[in-house]
Short mmCIF file of C-alpha atoms in Angstrom, two decimals:
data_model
loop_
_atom_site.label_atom_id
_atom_site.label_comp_id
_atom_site.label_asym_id
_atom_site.label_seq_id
_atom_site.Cartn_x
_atom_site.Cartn_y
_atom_site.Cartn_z
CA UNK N 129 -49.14 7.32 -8.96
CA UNK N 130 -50.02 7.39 -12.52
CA UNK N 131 -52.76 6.29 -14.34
CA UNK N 132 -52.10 2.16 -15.26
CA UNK N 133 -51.24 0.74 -12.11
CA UNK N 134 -48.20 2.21 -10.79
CA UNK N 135 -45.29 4.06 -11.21
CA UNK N 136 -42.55 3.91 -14.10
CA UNK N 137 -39.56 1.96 -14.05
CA UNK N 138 -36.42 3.92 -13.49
CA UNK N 139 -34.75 1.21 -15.93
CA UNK N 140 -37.49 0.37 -18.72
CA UNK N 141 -40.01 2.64 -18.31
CA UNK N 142 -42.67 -0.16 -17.22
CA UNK N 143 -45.14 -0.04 -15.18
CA UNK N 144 -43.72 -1.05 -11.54
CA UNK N 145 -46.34 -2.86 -9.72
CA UNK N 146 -46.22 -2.33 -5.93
CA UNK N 147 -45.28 -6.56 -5.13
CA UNK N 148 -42.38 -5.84 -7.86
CA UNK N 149 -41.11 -2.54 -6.39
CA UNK N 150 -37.67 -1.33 -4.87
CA UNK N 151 -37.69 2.55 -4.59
CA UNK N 152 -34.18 4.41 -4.87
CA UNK N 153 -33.67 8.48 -4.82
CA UNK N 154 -37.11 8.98 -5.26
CA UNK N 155 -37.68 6.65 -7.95
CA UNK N 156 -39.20 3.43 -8.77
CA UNK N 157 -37.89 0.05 -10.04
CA UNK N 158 -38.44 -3.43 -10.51
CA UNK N 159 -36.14 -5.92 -8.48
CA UNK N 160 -34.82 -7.10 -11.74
CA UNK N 161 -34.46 -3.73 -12.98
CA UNK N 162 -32.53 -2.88 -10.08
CA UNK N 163 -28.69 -3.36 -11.66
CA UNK N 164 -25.56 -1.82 -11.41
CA UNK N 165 -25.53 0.20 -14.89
CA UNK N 166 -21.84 -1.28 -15.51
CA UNK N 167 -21.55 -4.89 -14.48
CA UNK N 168 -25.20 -6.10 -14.31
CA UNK N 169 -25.07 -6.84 -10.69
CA UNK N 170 -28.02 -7.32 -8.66
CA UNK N 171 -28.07 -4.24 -6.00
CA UNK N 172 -29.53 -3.14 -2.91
CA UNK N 173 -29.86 -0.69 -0.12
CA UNK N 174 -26.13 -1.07 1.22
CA UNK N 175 -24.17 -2.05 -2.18
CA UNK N 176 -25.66 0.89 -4.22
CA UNK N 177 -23.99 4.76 -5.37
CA UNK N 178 -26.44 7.07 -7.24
CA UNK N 179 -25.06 9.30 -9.78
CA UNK N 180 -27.27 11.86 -11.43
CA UNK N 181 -30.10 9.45 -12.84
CA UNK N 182 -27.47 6.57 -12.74
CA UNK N 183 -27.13 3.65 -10.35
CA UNK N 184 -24.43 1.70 -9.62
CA UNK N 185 -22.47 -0.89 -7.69
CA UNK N 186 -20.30 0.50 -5.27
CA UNK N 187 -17.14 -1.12 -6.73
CA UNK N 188 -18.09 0.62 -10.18
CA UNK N 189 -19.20 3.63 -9.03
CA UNK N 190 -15.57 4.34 -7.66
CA UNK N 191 -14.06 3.50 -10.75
CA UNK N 192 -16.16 5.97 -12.73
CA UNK N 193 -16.28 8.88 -10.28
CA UNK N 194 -13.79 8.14 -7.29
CA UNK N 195 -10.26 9.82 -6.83
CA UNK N 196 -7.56 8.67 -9.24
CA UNK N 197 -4.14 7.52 -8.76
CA UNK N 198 -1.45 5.88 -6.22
CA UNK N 199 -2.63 5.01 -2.84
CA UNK N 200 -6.82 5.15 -3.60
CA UNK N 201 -7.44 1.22 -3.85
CA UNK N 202 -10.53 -0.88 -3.10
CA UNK N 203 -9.57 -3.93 -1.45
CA UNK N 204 -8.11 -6.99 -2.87
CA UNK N 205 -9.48 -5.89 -6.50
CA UNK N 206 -7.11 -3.03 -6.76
CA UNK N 207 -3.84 -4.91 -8.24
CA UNK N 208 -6.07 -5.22 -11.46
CA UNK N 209 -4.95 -4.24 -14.50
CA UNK N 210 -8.84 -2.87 -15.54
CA UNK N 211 -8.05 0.86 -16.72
CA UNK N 212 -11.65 1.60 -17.09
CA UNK N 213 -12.45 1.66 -20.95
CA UNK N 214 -15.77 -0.14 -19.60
CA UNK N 215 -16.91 2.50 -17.84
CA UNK N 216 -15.57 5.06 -20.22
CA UNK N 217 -13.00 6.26 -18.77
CA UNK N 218 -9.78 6.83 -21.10
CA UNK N 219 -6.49 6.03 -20.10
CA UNK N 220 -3.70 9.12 -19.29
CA UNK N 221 -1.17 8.23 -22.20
CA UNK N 222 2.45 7.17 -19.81
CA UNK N 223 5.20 9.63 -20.82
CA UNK N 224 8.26 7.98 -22.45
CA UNK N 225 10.91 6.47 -19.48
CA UNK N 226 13.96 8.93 -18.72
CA UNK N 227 16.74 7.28 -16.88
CA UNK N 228 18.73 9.96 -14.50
CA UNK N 229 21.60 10.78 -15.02
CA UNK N 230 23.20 12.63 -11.78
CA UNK N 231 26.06 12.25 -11.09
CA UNK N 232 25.53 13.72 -7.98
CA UNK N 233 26.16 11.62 -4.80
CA UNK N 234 24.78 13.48 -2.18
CA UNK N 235 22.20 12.01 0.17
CA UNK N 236 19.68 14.16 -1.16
CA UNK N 237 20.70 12.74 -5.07
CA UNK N 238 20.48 9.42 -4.01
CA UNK N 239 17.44 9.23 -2.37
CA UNK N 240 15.35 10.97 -4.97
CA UNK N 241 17.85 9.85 -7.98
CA UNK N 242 17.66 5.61 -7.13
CA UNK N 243 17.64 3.57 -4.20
CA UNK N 244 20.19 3.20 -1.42
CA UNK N 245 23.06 1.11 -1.48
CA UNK N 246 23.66 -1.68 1.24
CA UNK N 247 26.93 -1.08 3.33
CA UNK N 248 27.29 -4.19 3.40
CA UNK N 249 26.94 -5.85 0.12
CA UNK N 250 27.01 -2.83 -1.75
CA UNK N 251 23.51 -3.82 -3.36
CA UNK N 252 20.60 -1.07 -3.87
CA UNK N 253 18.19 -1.51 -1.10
CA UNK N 254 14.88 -1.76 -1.88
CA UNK N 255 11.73 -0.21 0.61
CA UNK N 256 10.30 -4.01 1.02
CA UNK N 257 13.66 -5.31 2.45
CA UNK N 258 15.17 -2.24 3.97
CA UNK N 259 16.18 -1.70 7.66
CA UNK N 260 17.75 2.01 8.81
CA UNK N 261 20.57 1.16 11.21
CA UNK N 262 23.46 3.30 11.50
CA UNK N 263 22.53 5.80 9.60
CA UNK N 264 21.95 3.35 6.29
CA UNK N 265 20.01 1.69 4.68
CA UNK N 266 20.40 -2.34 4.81
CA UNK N 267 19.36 -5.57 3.62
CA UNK N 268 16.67 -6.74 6.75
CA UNK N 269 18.08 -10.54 6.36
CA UNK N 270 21.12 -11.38 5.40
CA UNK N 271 23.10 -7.84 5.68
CA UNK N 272 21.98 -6.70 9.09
CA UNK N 273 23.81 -8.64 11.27
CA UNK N 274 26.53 -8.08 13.55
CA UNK N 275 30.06 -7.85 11.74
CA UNK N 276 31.52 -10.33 14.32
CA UNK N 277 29.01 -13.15 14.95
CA UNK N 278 26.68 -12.90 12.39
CA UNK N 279 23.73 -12.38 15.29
CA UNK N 280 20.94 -11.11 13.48
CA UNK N 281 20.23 -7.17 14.24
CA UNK N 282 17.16 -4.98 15.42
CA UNK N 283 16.83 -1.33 16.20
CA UNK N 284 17.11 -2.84 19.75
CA UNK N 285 19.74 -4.42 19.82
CA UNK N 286 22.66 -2.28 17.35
CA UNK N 287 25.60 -0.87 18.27
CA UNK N 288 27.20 0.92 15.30
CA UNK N 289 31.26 2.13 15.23
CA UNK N 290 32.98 3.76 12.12
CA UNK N 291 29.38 3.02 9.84
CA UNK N 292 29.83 -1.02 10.66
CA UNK N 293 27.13 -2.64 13.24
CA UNK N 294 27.44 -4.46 15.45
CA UNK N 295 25.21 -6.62 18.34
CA UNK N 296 25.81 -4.94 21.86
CA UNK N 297 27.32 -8.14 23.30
CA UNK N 298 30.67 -7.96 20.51
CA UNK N 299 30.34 -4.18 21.00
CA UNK N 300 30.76 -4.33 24.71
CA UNK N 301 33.31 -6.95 24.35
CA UNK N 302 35.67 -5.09 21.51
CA UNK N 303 35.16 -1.51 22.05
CA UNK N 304 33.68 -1.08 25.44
CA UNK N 305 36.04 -0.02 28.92
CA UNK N 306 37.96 -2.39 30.04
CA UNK N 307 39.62 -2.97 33.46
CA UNK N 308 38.58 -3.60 36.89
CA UNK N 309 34.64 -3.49 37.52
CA UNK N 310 34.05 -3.72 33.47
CA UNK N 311 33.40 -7.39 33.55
CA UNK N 312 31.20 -9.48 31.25
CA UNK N 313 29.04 -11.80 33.03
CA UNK N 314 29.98 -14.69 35.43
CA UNK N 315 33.26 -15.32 33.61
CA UNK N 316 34.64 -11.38 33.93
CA UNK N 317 37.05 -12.33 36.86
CA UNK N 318 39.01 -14.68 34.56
CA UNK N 319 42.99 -14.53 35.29
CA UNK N 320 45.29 -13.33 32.72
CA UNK N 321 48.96 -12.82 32.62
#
């Protein structure tokens, strides 16, 4: 402890008197010198990140110094549209749009080259509405249903013939053996001429 009373503020440089104190990586500070460096928050023992001689909020912190890019959000907060010229951070520069032009219709082309296309309604397919069913890709409501009744589909319940879909019931009934033992249900022994 230095001469005057008490240590220095890690902030102002004050005197930190001991009733006033809140001690951090080995230095001292008053309680309203204890702020995020960024947004002027008040901080404490489980919302603070210490960065050389810097404190901060946790939330700032990993905008300053955490990992970069698609898939490294922070909660609710990370649909914002904050690039981090606060913090002083500067923004990559985007590179200038290039539609694709292949022609190529492989598989392969088209699913690094656009989306898929529905069977169905011929539509692109989109990841937040698509269901894989017969090989393709489909519309989850509206598209993937069975071709005869309109029954809407799941993984569960599909049967698929010449890339069209079908529930197992119509499948059964249309495409499945027929004859003697076969039947469907209580009404299988049903005459017919």
């Amino acid at each position: 402890m230095p001469f005057g009373g008490g240590n220095k503020c890690g902030s102002c440089q004050k005197t930190v008197y001991f009733a006033e104190e809140v001690q951090c990586d080995g230095r001292s500070f008053h309680k309203s010198c204890f702020l995020c460096m960024v947004c002027k928050k008040n901080l404490d023992s489980t919302t603070i990140a210490v960065h050389m001689d810097e404190i901060f909020c946790k939330a700032c912190y990993g905008k300053k110094y955490g990992p970069k890019g698609y898939g490294y959000g922070q909660g609710a907060g990370t649909l914002s549209m904050d690039g981090g010229e606060s913090l002083g951070i500067q923004p990559a520069a985007a590179a200038p749009h290039q539609p694709t032009t292949n022609p190529n219709s492989s598989k392969l082309a088209q699913k690094f080259g656009g989306s898929d296309m529905c069977p169905r309604c011929g539509k692109a397919v989109y990841a937040a509405e698509k269901v894989i069913g017969a090989g393709s890709a489909w519309h989850k409501n509206g598209c993937f249903r069975c071709a005869l009744c309109g029954k809407g589909l799941e993984s569960t319940t599909l049967a698929d013939k010449d890339g069209e879909i079908y529930c197992k019931a119509c499948y059964a009934k249309n495409f499945g053996p027929k004859g003697f033992g076969y039947g469907q249900g209580a009404g299988a022994l049903a005459y017919s001429q």
